[in-house]
GROMACS .gro file of C-alpha atoms in nm:
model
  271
    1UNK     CA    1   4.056   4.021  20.667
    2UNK     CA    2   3.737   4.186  20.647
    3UNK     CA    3   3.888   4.546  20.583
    4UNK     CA    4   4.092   4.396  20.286
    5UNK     CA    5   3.825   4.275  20.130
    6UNK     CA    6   3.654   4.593  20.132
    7UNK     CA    7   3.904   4.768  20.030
    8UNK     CA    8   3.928   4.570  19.763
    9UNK     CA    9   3.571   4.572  19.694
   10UNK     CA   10   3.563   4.926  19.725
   11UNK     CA   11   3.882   5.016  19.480
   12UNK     CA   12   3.720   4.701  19.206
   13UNK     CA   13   3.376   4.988  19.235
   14UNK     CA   14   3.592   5.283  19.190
   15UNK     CA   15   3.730   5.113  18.878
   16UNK     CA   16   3.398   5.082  18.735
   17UNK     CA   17   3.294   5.384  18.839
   18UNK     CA   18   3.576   5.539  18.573
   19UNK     CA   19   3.525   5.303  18.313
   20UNK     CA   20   3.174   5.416  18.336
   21UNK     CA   21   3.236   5.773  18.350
   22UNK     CA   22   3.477   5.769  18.012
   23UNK     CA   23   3.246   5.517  17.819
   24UNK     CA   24   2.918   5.674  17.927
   25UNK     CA   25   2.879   5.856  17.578
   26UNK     CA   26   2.932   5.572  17.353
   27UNK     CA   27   2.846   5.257  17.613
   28UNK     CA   28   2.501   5.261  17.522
   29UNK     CA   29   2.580   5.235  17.138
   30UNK     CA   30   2.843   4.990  17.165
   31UNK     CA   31   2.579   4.800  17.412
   32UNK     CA   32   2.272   4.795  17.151
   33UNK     CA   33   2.548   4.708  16.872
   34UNK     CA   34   2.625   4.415  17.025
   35UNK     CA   35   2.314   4.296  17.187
   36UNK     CA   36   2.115   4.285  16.805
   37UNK     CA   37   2.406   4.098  16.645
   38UNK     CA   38   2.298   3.799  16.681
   39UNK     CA   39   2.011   3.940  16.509
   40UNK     CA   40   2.170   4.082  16.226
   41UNK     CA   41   2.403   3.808  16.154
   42UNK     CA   42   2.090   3.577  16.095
   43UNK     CA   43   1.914   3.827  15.911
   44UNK     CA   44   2.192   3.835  15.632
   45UNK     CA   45   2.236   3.430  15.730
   46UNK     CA   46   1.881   3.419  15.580
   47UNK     CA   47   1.965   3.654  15.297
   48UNK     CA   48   2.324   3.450  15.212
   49UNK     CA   49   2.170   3.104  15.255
   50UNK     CA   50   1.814   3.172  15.079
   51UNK     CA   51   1.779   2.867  14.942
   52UNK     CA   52   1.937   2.639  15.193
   53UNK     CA   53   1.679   2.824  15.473
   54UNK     CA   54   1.364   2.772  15.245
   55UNK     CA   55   1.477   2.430  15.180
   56UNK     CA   56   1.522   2.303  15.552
   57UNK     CA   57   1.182   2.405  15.659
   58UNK     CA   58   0.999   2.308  15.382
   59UNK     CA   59   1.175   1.959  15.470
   60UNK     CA   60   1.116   1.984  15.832
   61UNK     CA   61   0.757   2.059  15.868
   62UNK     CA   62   0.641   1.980  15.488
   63UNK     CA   63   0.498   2.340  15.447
   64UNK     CA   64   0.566   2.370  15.112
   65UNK     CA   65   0.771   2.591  14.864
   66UNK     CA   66   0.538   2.916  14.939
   67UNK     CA   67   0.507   2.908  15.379
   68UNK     CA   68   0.894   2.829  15.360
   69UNK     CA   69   0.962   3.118  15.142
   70UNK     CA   70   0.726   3.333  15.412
   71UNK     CA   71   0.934   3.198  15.659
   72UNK     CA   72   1.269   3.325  15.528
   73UNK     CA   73   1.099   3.638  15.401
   74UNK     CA   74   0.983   3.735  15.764
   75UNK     CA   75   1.325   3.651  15.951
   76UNK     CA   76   1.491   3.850  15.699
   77UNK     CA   77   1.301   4.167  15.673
   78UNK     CA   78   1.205   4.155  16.040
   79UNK     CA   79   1.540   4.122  16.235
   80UNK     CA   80   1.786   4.364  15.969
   81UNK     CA   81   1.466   4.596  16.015
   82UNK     CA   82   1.405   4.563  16.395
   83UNK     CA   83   1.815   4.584  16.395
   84UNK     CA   84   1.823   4.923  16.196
   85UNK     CA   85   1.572   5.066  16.430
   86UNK     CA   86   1.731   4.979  16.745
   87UNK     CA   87   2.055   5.100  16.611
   88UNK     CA   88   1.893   5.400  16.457
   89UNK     CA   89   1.619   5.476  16.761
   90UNK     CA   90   1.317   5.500  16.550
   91UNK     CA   91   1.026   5.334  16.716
   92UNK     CA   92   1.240   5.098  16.976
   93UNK     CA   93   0.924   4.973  17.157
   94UNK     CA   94   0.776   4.839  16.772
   95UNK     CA   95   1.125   4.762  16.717
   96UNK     CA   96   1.183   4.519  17.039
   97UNK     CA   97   0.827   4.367  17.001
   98UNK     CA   98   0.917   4.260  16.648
   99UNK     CA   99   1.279   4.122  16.732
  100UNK     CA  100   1.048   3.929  16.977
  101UNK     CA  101   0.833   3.776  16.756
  102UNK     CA  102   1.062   3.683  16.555
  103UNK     CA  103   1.254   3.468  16.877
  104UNK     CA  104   0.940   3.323  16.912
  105UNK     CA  105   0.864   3.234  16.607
  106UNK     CA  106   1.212   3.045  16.567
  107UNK     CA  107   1.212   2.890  16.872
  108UNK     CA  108   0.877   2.724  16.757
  109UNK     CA  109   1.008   2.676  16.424
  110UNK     CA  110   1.302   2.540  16.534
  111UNK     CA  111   1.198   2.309  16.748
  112UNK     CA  112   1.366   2.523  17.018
  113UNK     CA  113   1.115   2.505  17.305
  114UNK     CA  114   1.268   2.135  17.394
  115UNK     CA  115   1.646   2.154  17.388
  116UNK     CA  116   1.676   2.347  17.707
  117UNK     CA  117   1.989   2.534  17.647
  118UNK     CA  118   1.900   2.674  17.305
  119UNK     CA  119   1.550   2.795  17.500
  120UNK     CA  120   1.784   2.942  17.802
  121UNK     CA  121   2.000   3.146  17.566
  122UNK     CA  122   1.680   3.261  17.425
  123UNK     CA  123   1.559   3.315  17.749
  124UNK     CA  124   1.850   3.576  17.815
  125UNK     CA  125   1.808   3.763  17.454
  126UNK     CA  126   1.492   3.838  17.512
  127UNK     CA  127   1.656   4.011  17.877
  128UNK     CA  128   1.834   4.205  17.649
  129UNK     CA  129   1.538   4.309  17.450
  130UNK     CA  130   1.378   4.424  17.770
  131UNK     CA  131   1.680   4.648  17.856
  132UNK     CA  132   1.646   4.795  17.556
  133UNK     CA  133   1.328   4.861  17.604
  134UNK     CA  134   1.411   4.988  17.941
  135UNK     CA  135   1.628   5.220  17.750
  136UNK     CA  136   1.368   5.409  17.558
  137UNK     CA  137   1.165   5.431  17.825
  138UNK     CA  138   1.383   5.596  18.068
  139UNK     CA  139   1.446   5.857  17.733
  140UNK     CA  140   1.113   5.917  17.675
  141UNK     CA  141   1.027   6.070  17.991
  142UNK     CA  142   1.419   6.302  17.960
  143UNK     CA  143   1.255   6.457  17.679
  144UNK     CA  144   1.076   6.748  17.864
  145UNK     CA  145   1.391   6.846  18.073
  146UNK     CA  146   1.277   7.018  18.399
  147UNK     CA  147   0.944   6.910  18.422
  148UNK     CA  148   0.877   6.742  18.752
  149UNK     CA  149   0.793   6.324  18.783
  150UNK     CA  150   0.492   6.233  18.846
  151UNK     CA  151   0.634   5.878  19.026
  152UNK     CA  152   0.826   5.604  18.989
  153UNK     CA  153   0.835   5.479  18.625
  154UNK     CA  154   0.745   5.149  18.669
  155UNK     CA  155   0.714   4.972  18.316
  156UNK     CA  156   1.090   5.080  18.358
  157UNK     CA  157   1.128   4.941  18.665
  158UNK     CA  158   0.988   4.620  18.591
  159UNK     CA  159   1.181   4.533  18.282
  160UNK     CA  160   1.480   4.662  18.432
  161UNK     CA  161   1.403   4.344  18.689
  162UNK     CA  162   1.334   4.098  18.443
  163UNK     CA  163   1.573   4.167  18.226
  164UNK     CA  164   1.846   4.128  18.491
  165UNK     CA  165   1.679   3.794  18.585
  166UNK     CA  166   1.618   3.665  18.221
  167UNK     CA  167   2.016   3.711  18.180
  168UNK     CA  168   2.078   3.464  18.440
  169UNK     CA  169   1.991   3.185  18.168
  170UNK     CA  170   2.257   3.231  17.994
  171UNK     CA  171   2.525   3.128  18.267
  172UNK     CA  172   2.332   2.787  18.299
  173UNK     CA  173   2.396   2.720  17.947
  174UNK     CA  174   2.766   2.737  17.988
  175UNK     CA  175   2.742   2.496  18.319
  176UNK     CA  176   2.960   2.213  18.237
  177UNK     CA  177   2.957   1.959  18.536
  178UNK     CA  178   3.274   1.834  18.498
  179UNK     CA  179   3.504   1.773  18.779
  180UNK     CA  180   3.790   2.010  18.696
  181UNK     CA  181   3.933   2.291  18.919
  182UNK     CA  182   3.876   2.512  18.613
  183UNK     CA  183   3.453   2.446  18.588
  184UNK     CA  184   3.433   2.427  18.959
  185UNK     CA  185   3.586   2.793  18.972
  186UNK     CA  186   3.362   2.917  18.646
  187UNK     CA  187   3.049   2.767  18.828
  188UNK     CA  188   3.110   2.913  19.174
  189UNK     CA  189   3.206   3.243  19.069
  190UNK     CA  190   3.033   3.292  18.746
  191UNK     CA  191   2.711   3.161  18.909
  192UNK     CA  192   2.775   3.405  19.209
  193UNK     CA  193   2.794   3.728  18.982
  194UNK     CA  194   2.498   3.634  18.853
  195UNK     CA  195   2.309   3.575  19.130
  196UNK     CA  196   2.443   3.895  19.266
  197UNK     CA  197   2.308   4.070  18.882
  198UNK     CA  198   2.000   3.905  18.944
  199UNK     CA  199   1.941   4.045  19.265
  200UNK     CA  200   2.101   4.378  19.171
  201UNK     CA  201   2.371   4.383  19.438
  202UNK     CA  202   2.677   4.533  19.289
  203UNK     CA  203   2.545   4.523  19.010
  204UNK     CA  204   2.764   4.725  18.757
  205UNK     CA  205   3.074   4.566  18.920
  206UNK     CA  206   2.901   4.244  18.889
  207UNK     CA  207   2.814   4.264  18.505
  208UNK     CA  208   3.136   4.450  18.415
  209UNK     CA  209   3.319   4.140  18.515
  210UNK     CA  210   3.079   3.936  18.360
  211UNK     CA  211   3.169   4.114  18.056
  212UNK     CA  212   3.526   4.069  18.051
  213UNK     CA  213   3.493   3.704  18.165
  214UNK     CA  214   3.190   3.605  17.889
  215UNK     CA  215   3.410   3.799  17.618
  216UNK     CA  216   3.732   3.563  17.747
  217UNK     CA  217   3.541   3.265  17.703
  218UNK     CA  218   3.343   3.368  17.390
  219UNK     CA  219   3.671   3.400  17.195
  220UNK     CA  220   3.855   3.141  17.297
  221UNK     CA  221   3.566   2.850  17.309
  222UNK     CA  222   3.325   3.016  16.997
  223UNK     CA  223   3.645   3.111  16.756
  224UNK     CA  224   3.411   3.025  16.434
  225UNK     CA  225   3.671   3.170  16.237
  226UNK     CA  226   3.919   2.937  16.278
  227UNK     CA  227   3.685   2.648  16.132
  228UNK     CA  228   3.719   2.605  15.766
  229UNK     CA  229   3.392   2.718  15.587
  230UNK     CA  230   3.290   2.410  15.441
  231UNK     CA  231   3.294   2.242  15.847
  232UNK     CA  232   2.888   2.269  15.993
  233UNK     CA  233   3.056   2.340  16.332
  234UNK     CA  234   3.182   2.665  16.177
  235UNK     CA  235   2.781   2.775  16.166
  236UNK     CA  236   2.730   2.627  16.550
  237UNK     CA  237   3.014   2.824  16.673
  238UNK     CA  238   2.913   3.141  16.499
  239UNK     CA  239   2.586   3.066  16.598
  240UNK     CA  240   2.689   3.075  16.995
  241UNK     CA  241   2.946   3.373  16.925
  242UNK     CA  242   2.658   3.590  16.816
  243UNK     CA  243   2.418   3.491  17.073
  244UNK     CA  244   2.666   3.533  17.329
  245UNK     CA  245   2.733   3.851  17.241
  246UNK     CA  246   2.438   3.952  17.255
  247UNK     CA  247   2.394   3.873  17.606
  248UNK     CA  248   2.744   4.068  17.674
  249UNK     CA  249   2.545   4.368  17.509
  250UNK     CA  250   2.269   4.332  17.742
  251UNK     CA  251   2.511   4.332  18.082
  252UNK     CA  252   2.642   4.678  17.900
  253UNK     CA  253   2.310   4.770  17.856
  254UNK     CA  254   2.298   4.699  18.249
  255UNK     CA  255   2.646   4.862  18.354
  256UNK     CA  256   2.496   5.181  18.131
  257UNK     CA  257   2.169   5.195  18.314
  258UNK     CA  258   2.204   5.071  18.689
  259UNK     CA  259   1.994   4.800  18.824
  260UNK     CA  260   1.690   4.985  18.827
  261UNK     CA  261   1.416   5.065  19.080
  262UNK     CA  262   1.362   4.692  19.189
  263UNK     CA  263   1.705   4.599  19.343
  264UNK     CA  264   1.915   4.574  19.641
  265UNK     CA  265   2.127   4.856  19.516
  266UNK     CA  266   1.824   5.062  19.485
  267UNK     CA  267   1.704   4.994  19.839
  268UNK     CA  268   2.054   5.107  20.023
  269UNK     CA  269   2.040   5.431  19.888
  270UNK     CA  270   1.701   5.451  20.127
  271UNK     CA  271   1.857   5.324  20.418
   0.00000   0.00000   0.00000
C-alpha cells in the first residue's frame, strides 16, 4: 500500500517537474499577471465608477467632496501604476510597498479590518506581494553572474516563508461548514495542501494542485459574467474572481520559485 502511494506520489512530482520545465520561461509572467489583477481591475473600477467611488465614501465617513476625490485619485493612480511596474519590472520593491499601502488603506477605508474573511483574503494578497518581492530579490543578486555568495539571502528567505504562510488565509475563506460529502472533501484536502504549502513540504506539487483546484472553483462559483450588469452581485462575484486570482498567481509565483530557504523541502536536501 505504501509503495503505491509513492509511486504515485513520485509520478504526481515528475508531472510537475515537466510542467515546470516547459512553463519555466513564461510562468513567472503569467504568475505576476495574475496575482496584480485584482489590482488592476479596481484601478480601472475606480476610473469607470468615478463618481459612484467618490460618492460612497464621502457618504460613509462624511469626508467631504475633496478627501473623497483623494481617495479615488490615490487607488487609481497607485494600483494601475504599482500594476505597470510589476508587470514591467521597474522598481518592484517601490512597486510592492505601494500596492501595499494601498491594501491597507482600503481595508481601513472599507471597514475591512472587522469582516474576517474580506481581512483573510487580504491577508493572502499581501502573500503574494511578498513573493513578488521575493522575486526581485532573488534577480537582483543573478545580476553579476559568476560572482560568488556571500550567504544565504535571507530577506529572500523570509518572505519566501511568509508569503507561503499568508496564502493559507485564503483557504479559510472558502471553509463552508456544511455537512456535505462535497465540503467535507474540499476542507480535508484543500486544508491539507495548504498546510503542506505552509510548511513547504511538496510544495510545488502542493500549490500546482491548488492551482487547478482554486481555478475549478473560481469559475464555476465566481462566474460574474453570467450576472446581468445591472445585478450588485455581479460586482461581489467579480470582486472574489479577481482576488482569487490573485492568490492563484501567488501559488505560481510559488511553483516558479520553490519554497525557499525556510522549509521542509529545503531541509531534506541537507539530510
Amino acid at each position: 500500500m505504501q509503495t503505491n502511494q509513492r509511486e504515485f506520489l513520485g509520478r504526481a512530482e515528475d508531472f510537475a517537474d515537466q510542467f515546470l520545465r516547459y512553463s519555466k520561461n513564461y510562468l513567472p509572467h503569467v504568475a505576476r499577471l495574475c496575482l496584480v489583477s485584482t489590482f488592476l481591475e479596481d484601478g480601472l473600477r475606480m476610473w469607470w465608477q468615478w463618481h459612484e467611488q467618490r460618492e460612497y465614501m464621502d457618504i460613509s465617513w462624511g469626508c467631504g467632496y475633496f478627501l473623497a476625490t483623494v481617495f479615488v485619485l490615490v487607488n487609481l493612480v497607485g494600483q494601475l501604476g504599482g500594476v505597470f511596474m510589476v508587470l514591467f519590472r521597474k522598481k518592484v520593491e517601490v512597486a510592492c510597498g505601494l500596492l501595499l499601502f494601498i491594501v491597507v488603506l482600503q481595508t481601513i477605508a472599507y471597514q475591512i479590518l472587522w469582516d474576517m474573511q474580506f481581512l483573510f483574503r487580504n491577508l493572502a494578497l499581501v502573500g503574494g506581494l511578498a513573493l513578488v518581492l521575493a522575486e526581485s530579490k532573488k534577480e537582483a543578486r543573478s545580476i553579476f553572474a559568476g560572482v560568488p555568495s556571500l550567504g544565504e539571502n535571507k530577506p529572500k528567505t523570509y518572505l519566501m516563508l511568509g508569503g507561503r504562510i499568508l496564502l493559507v488565509f485564503m483557504f479559510l475563506t472558502l471553509v463552508r461548514f456544511e455537512f456535505s460529502i462535497m465540503q467535507i472533501f474540499q476542507i480535508v484536502i484543500g486544508g491539507l495542501l495548504m498546510a503542506l504549502v505552509a510548511v513547504g513540504y511538496k510544495t510545488k506539487l502542493s500549490a500546482f494542485l491548488l492551482v487547478l483546484w482554486l481555478t475549478v472553483f473560481n469559475v464555476y462559483v465566481n462566474a460574474w459574467w453570467s450576472i446581468p450588469s445591472y445585478k450588485p452581485m455581479r460586482d461581489f462575484l467579480k470582486y472574489d474572481f479577481f482576488q482569487t486570482l490573485s492568490v492563484i498567481g501567488g501559488l505560481l509565483m510559488l511553483i516558479s520559485l520553490g519554497p525557499g530557504g525556510v522549509s521542509m523541502d529545503e531541509h531534506k536536501k541537507q539530510w
